Amino acid sequence: MRYKTLGNSGLQVSEIGFGCMSLGTDYATNRTLLYSALDQGITFFDTADLYQRGANETTVGKAFKGHRKDVVLATKVGNVWRPDGSGWDWAPTKAYVLQAVEESLKRLETEYIDLYQLHGGTLDDPLDELIEAFELLKQQGRIRAYGISSIRPNVVREYVERANLASVMMQYSLLDRRPEESCLSLLQEHQIGVLARGSFAQGLLVGKASKEYLSYPKEVVDSAAAAVRRVAQANARTAVEVAARFVLHHPAVSSAILGIRTEEQLAEAVALAEAPPLTAQEMQLLQQALPPNTYEQHR
C-alpha cells in the first residue's frame, strides 16, 4: 500500500480509501471487513453522519475503538434528517456544524475527527460563517483538518480562496473527467488533496450493464469500458485496477475512495493498491477512447 500526505494537513492517508457508505447493517460482518482492510494496509476510512442516519458512524467508531491511532477517520456534516425520516435537508450554518460535530464524536467514540468535511455546498451558503466553524473546531482540537465534498467548480474556487482546506472530495473517473478542466490543477497548485469518488462510474467501467452516463450516450460508455478492458487484457491487469489507476495517475489525487462491502471487493482494492501505476501509453489509450466532458453547470 502506498501512502500520501493529504494536502497541507500532515495527515498520511492510504492511496486506497475505504468508503464506509457501502457497509451493510450487520455489525459483526462490518467489523471483520474493516479490520481486514486495516490489516492489509488501508488506513483511511470515510463515513458521514448522513449514512444510515448515523449508524454508519457508530459502526466505524465501535470497530476501531481500540485502534484509534492506527486509522484516519473522515466524516461529513451539513445534512440533517427530517424527524419523519422522509429525507434530509441542507443545514449550512455555523451553529449546526458545531452541534453536529459533538454527535459525530460520540458515535465515532473518539475525542477528535481527523478530517471533517462539509457534505455539499452552494454559493448561497454563508461560507465565511461555515469556515469560522471549522477553524474553531481545529483550534479546539475537535478536528485535525477540514475539507469539502463538492463537484461544483464555482464552490470549490470560493473555498480555495477563503479557507485553509486540506481536501476536496469529488467525483472523478474516465467517464467523468470534468475535474481535469480546472479543479485538479487549481487544487494541486494550492496543495489541497483530492479525494476521488466514483472511480468506476457506477460500475460501468468494470463490467456492469451499459447505459447513458452524464452527457455520454451508451455508445461512448461502451467505448470507454472497452478501452479499460483492452488495457487490462494487454497488460495482465484487471478492469478494477485500470479504472482506479486512471484516477490515481493524476498527481492532485491523494486517495481513491472505493465503496467496499464484501471480502471480494476488498481483495480487489488491495490488489490494485499494490499494482504499478499506468504507463504513459496506457493512459493515452484510455484518454483517446472518448472526448473529455466538461462542467455545464456551476462553472
Short mmCIF file of C-alpha atoms in Angstrom, two decimals:
data_model
loop_
_atom_site.label_atom_id
_atom_site.label_comp_id
_atom_site.label_asym_id
_atom_site.label_seq_id
_atom_site.Cartn_x
_atom_site.Cartn_y
_atom_site.Cartn_z
CA MET A 1 0.00 0.00 0.00
CA ARG A 2 1.21 3.47 -0.87
CA TYR A 3 0.54 6.45 1.38
CA LYS A 4 0.28 10.15 0.61
CA THR A 5 0.12 13.33 2.64
CA LEU A 6 -3.35 14.81 2.35
CA GLY A 7 -2.83 18.34 1.11
CA ASN A 8 -1.12 20.52 3.68
CA SER A 9 -2.75 18.74 6.63
CA GLY A 10 0.09 16.42 7.60
CA LEU A 11 -2.37 13.52 7.57
CA GLN A 12 -0.97 10.39 5.94
CA VAL A 13 -3.70 8.57 4.04
CA SER A 14 -3.66 5.27 2.21
CA GLU A 15 -3.86 5.62 -1.56
CA ILE A 16 -6.98 3.48 -1.43
CA GLY A 17 -9.61 4.76 0.98
CA PHE A 18 -12.47 2.69 2.39
CA GLY A 19 -15.85 4.20 1.51
CA CYS A 20 -17.91 3.12 4.51
CA MET A 21 -21.25 4.11 2.96
CA SER A 22 -21.24 0.71 1.26
CA LEU A 23 -21.25 -1.20 4.54
CA GLY A 24 -24.32 -3.24 5.39
CA THR A 25 -26.25 -3.34 8.64
CA ASP A 26 -24.69 -6.41 10.27
CA TYR A 27 -22.10 -5.15 12.75
CA ALA A 28 -20.11 -8.38 13.07
CA THR A 29 -19.67 -8.58 9.28
CA ASN A 30 -18.72 -4.91 9.08
CA ARG A 31 -16.20 -5.22 11.91
CA THR A 32 -14.49 -8.18 10.25
CA LEU A 33 -14.29 -6.33 6.93
CA LEU A 34 -12.97 -3.10 8.49
CA TYR A 35 -10.32 -4.99 10.48
CA SER A 36 -9.30 -6.93 7.42
CA ALA A 37 -8.89 -3.70 5.46
CA LEU A 38 -6.71 -2.22 8.21
CA ASP A 39 -4.61 -5.38 8.41
CA GLN A 40 -3.97 -5.12 4.67
CA GLY A 41 -2.82 -1.52 4.78
CA ILE A 42 -5.93 0.60 4.26
CA THR A 43 -5.82 3.29 6.93
CA PHE A 44 -8.23 5.91 5.57
CA PHE A 45 -11.92 5.38 6.32
CA ASP A 46 -14.61 7.78 5.11
CA THR A 47 -18.13 7.99 6.52
CA ALA A 48 -20.80 10.68 7.12
CA ASP A 49 -23.43 11.49 9.70
CA LEU A 50 -26.00 11.13 6.91
CA TYR A 51 -25.25 7.47 6.19
CA GLN A 52 -27.76 5.12 7.80
CA ARG A 53 -28.93 8.07 9.94
CA GLY A 54 -25.70 7.99 11.94
CA ALA A 55 -25.48 4.21 12.31
CA ASN A 56 -22.61 4.09 9.83
CA GLU A 57 -20.50 6.33 12.08
CA THR A 58 -21.47 4.18 15.06
CA THR A 59 -20.30 1.03 13.29
CA VAL A 60 -16.96 2.55 12.32
CA GLY A 61 -16.38 4.05 15.76
CA LYS A 62 -17.19 0.85 17.59
CA ALA A 63 -14.99 -1.23 15.32
CA PHE A 64 -11.91 0.97 15.69
CA LYS A 65 -12.29 1.97 19.33
CA GLY A 66 -9.13 0.10 20.31
CA HIS A 67 -7.22 1.07 17.18
CA ARG A 68 -7.83 4.81 17.01
CA LYS A 69 -4.22 5.80 16.40
CA ASP A 70 -3.95 3.33 13.53
CA VAL A 71 -6.65 4.90 11.38
CA VAL A 72 -7.50 8.21 9.75
CA LEU A 73 -11.21 8.86 10.24
CA ALA A 74 -13.09 11.18 7.92
CA THR A 75 -16.74 12.11 8.25
CA LYS A 76 -19.09 14.73 6.83
CA VAL A 77 -21.61 17.28 8.05
CA GLY A 78 -24.27 19.58 6.62
CA ASN A 79 -27.34 17.43 6.04
CA VAL A 80 -29.94 16.85 8.73
CA TRP A 81 -32.53 14.09 8.66
CA ARG A 82 -36.18 15.12 8.92
CA PRO A 83 -37.92 13.83 12.06
CA ASP A 84 -40.29 11.67 9.99
CA GLY A 85 -37.38 10.03 8.14
CA SER A 86 -38.72 11.09 4.73
CA GLY A 87 -35.40 12.58 3.69
CA TRP A 88 -32.91 15.22 4.71
CA ASP A 89 -32.43 18.96 4.40
CA TRP A 90 -29.34 21.08 3.86
CA ALA A 91 -28.31 22.94 7.03
CA PRO A 92 -25.25 25.05 6.22
CA THR A 93 -24.87 27.06 9.42
CA LYS A 94 -22.11 27.50 11.96
CA ALA A 95 -24.48 26.56 14.77
CA TYR A 96 -25.42 23.29 13.12
CA VAL A 97 -21.82 22.30 12.36
CA LEU A 98 -20.82 22.92 16.00
CA GLN A 99 -23.80 20.91 17.21
CA ALA A 100 -23.40 18.05 14.74
CA VAL A 101 -19.69 17.51 15.43
CA GLU A 102 -20.48 16.57 19.04
CA GLU A 103 -22.88 13.88 17.88
CA SER A 104 -20.37 12.53 15.36
CA LEU A 105 -17.65 12.41 18.02
CA LYS A 106 -19.94 10.36 20.26
CA ARG A 107 -20.90 7.94 17.52
CA LEU A 108 -17.30 7.55 16.38
CA GLU A 109 -16.22 7.08 20.03
CA THR A 110 -13.29 9.43 19.61
CA GLU A 111 -12.03 12.70 21.03
CA TYR A 112 -11.16 14.10 17.61
CA ILE A 113 -12.00 13.67 13.93
CA ASP A 114 -9.07 13.57 11.53
CA LEU A 115 -10.90 15.08 8.55
CA TYR A 116 -14.24 16.86 8.88
CA GLN A 117 -15.90 17.62 5.55
CA LEU A 118 -18.78 19.83 4.51
CA HIS A 119 -21.14 17.41 2.76
CA GLY A 120 -22.08 19.58 -0.21
CA GLY A 121 -22.36 23.33 -0.61
CA THR A 122 -23.62 26.16 -2.81
CA LEU A 123 -22.66 29.79 -3.34
CA ASP A 124 -25.78 30.76 -1.38
CA ASP A 125 -24.35 29.27 1.82
CA PRO A 126 -22.80 31.53 4.49
CA LEU A 127 -19.27 30.47 3.52
CA ASP A 128 -17.39 32.70 5.97
CA GLU A 129 -19.59 31.51 8.82
CA LEU A 130 -19.00 27.87 7.92
CA ILE A 131 -15.25 28.41 7.65
CA GLU A 132 -15.31 30.03 11.10
CA ALA A 133 -16.95 26.89 12.48
CA PHE A 134 -14.31 24.57 11.02
CA GLU A 135 -11.44 26.82 12.11
CA LEU A 136 -12.86 26.96 15.63
CA LEU A 137 -13.07 23.17 15.77
CA LYS A 138 -9.43 22.95 14.68
CA GLN A 139 -8.40 25.38 17.41
CA GLN A 140 -10.33 23.33 19.97
CA GLY A 141 -8.68 20.11 18.83
CA ARG A 142 -12.03 18.57 17.93
CA ILE A 143 -10.85 18.09 14.34
CA ARG A 144 -7.38 17.90 12.81
CA ALA A 145 -8.26 19.17 9.34
CA TYR A 146 -11.28 20.05 7.24
CA GLY A 147 -12.41 19.89 3.64
CA ILE A 148 -15.46 19.91 1.44
CA SER A 149 -17.23 17.30 -0.66
CA SER A 150 -18.33 19.07 -3.84
CA ILE A 151 -18.41 18.68 -7.60
CA ARG A 152 -19.22 22.37 -8.19
CA PRO A 153 -16.21 24.27 -9.59
CA ASN A 154 -17.58 27.65 -8.52
CA VAL A 155 -17.96 26.45 -4.93
CA VAL A 156 -14.54 24.80 -4.93
CA ARG A 157 -12.91 28.04 -6.12
CA GLU A 158 -14.57 30.08 -3.37
CA TYR A 159 -13.39 27.73 -0.63
CA VAL A 160 -9.88 27.56 -2.09
CA GLU A 161 -9.74 31.34 -1.96
CA ARG A 162 -11.17 31.75 1.53
CA ALA A 163 -10.40 28.64 3.57
CA ASN A 164 -7.47 26.55 4.73
CA LEU A 165 -8.80 23.38 3.11
CA ALA A 166 -6.96 20.10 3.44
CA SER A 167 -9.05 18.32 0.83
CA VAL A 168 -11.87 18.31 -1.68
CA MET A 169 -13.80 15.13 -2.35
CA MET A 170 -15.12 14.99 -5.90
CA GLN A 171 -16.37 12.56 -8.49
CA TYR A 172 -13.66 11.61 -10.98
CA SER A 173 -13.29 8.75 -13.45
CA LEU A 174 -12.57 8.00 -17.09
CA LEU A 175 -16.28 8.71 -17.70
CA ASP A 176 -16.21 11.89 -15.62
CA ARG A 177 -13.12 13.92 -16.46
CA ARG A 178 -14.78 17.23 -15.64
CA PRO A 179 -12.38 17.90 -12.71
CA GLU A 180 -9.49 17.96 -15.19
CA GLU A 181 -10.82 21.15 -16.78
CA SER A 182 -9.88 23.40 -13.87
CA CYS A 183 -10.31 21.88 -10.42
CA LEU A 184 -7.45 19.38 -10.30
CA SER A 185 -4.78 21.86 -11.34
CA LEU A 186 -6.16 24.53 -9.01
CA LEU A 187 -6.17 22.18 -6.04
CA GLN A 188 -2.71 20.87 -6.82
CA GLU A 189 -1.41 24.43 -7.04
CA HIS A 190 -2.78 25.21 -3.57
CA GLN A 191 -1.62 21.92 -2.03
CA ILE A 192 -5.14 20.71 -1.38
CA GLY A 193 -5.59 16.96 -1.63
CA VAL A 194 -8.23 15.44 -3.90
CA LEU A 195 -10.28 12.51 -2.62
CA ALA A 196 -11.72 10.84 -5.69
CA ARG A 197 -15.04 9.03 -5.54
CA GLY A 198 -16.95 7.27 -8.30
CA SER A 199 -13.82 5.85 -9.91
CA PHE A 200 -15.79 3.02 -11.52
CA ALA A 201 -18.62 5.26 -12.80
CA GLN A 202 -21.39 3.26 -11.13
CA GLY A 203 -19.67 0.06 -12.23
CA LEU A 204 -19.95 0.92 -15.94
CA LEU A 205 -16.18 0.73 -16.36
CA VAL A 206 -15.83 -2.62 -14.62
CA GLY A 207 -18.47 -4.87 -16.11
CA LYS A 208 -21.94 -3.56 -15.25
CA ALA A 209 -24.54 -3.31 -18.00
CA SER A 210 -24.04 -0.24 -20.16
CA LYS A 211 -26.31 2.80 -20.07
CA GLU A 212 -26.13 6.55 -20.65
CA TYR A 213 -23.89 8.33 -18.17
CA LEU A 214 -23.74 12.08 -17.59
CA SER A 215 -23.54 13.63 -21.08
CA TYR A 216 -22.31 10.44 -22.73
CA PRO A 217 -24.62 8.25 -24.82
CA LYS A 218 -24.49 4.50 -24.38
CA GLU A 219 -22.15 4.02 -27.36
CA VAL A 220 -19.49 6.25 -25.80
CA VAL A 221 -19.86 4.50 -22.45
CA ASP A 222 -19.32 1.21 -24.30
CA SER A 223 -16.19 2.65 -25.90
CA ALA A 224 -14.77 3.68 -22.53
CA ALA A 225 -15.47 0.29 -20.98
CA ALA A 226 -13.93 -1.45 -23.99
CA ALA A 227 -10.78 0.68 -23.65
CA VAL A 228 -10.48 -0.31 -19.99
CA ARG A 229 -10.80 -3.98 -20.95
CA ARG A 230 -8.20 -3.67 -23.73
CA VAL A 231 -5.65 -2.07 -21.43
CA ALA A 232 -6.35 -4.66 -18.76
CA GLN A 233 -6.06 -7.65 -21.09
CA ALA A 234 -2.93 -6.36 -22.84
CA ASN A 235 -1.05 -5.76 -19.61
CA ALA A 236 -2.24 -8.52 -17.25
CA ARG A 237 -4.31 -6.08 -15.23
CA THR A 238 -7.92 -6.16 -14.07
CA ALA A 239 -10.59 -3.67 -15.12
CA VAL A 240 -10.88 -2.55 -11.49
CA GLU A 241 -7.16 -1.88 -11.41
CA VAL A 242 -7.16 0.08 -14.67
CA ALA A 243 -10.17 2.23 -13.75
CA ALA A 244 -8.82 3.14 -10.33
CA ARG A 245 -5.24 3.60 -11.52
CA PHE A 246 -6.52 6.06 -14.14
CA VAL A 247 -7.82 8.24 -11.32
CA LEU A 248 -4.73 7.84 -9.14
CA HIS A 249 -2.47 8.77 -12.04
CA HIS A 250 -3.21 12.47 -11.57
CA PRO A 251 -0.78 13.98 -9.03
CA ALA A 252 -3.54 16.03 -7.38
CA VAL A 253 -5.33 12.86 -6.21
CA SER A 254 -4.35 11.73 -2.72
CA SER A 255 -6.71 8.79 -2.39
CA ALA A 256 -9.38 6.93 -4.36
CA ILE A 257 -12.33 6.26 -2.07
CA LEU A 258 -13.82 2.92 -3.02
CA GLY A 259 -17.11 1.51 -1.80
CA ILE A 260 -16.25 -1.82 -0.19
CA ARG A 261 -18.94 -4.20 1.03
CA THR A 262 -17.51 -7.70 0.56
CA GLU A 263 -14.24 -9.54 1.07
CA GLU A 264 -14.02 -9.95 -2.71
CA GLN A 265 -14.22 -6.19 -3.24
CA LEU A 266 -11.63 -5.67 -0.51
CA ALA A 267 -9.28 -8.16 -2.18
CA GLU A 268 -9.65 -6.28 -5.49
CA ALA A 269 -8.94 -2.96 -3.77
CA VAL A 270 -5.82 -4.27 -2.04
CA ALA A 271 -4.58 -5.87 -5.27
CA LEU A 272 -4.92 -2.64 -7.24
CA ALA A 273 -3.15 -0.78 -4.44
CA GLU A 274 -0.11 -2.99 -4.99
CA ALA A 275 -0.25 -2.67 -8.78
CA PRO A 276 2.15 -0.38 -10.63
CA PRO A 277 0.91 2.96 -11.96
CA LEU A 278 -0.39 3.10 -15.52
CA THR A 279 2.21 3.80 -18.17
CA ALA A 280 2.07 6.84 -20.43
CA GLN A 281 0.95 4.57 -23.28
CA GLU A 282 -1.83 3.03 -21.20
CA MET A 283 -3.05 6.48 -20.17
CA GLN A 284 -3.03 7.64 -23.77
CA LEU A 285 -5.13 4.67 -24.90
CA LEU A 286 -7.70 5.40 -22.23
CA GLN A 287 -7.83 9.15 -22.83
CA GLN A 288 -8.26 8.70 -26.57
CA ALA A 289 -11.21 6.35 -26.13
CA LEU A 290 -13.68 9.22 -25.63
CA PRO A 291 -13.74 13.02 -25.62
CA PRO A 292 -13.34 14.52 -22.14
CA ASN A 293 -16.51 16.05 -20.71
CA THR A 294 -16.69 19.47 -19.07
CA TYR A 295 -18.94 21.09 -16.48
CA GLU A 296 -22.15 22.54 -17.91
CA GLN A 297 -23.38 23.96 -14.60
CA HIS A 298 -21.83 25.64 -11.56
CA ARG A 299 -18.88 26.87 -13.59
#
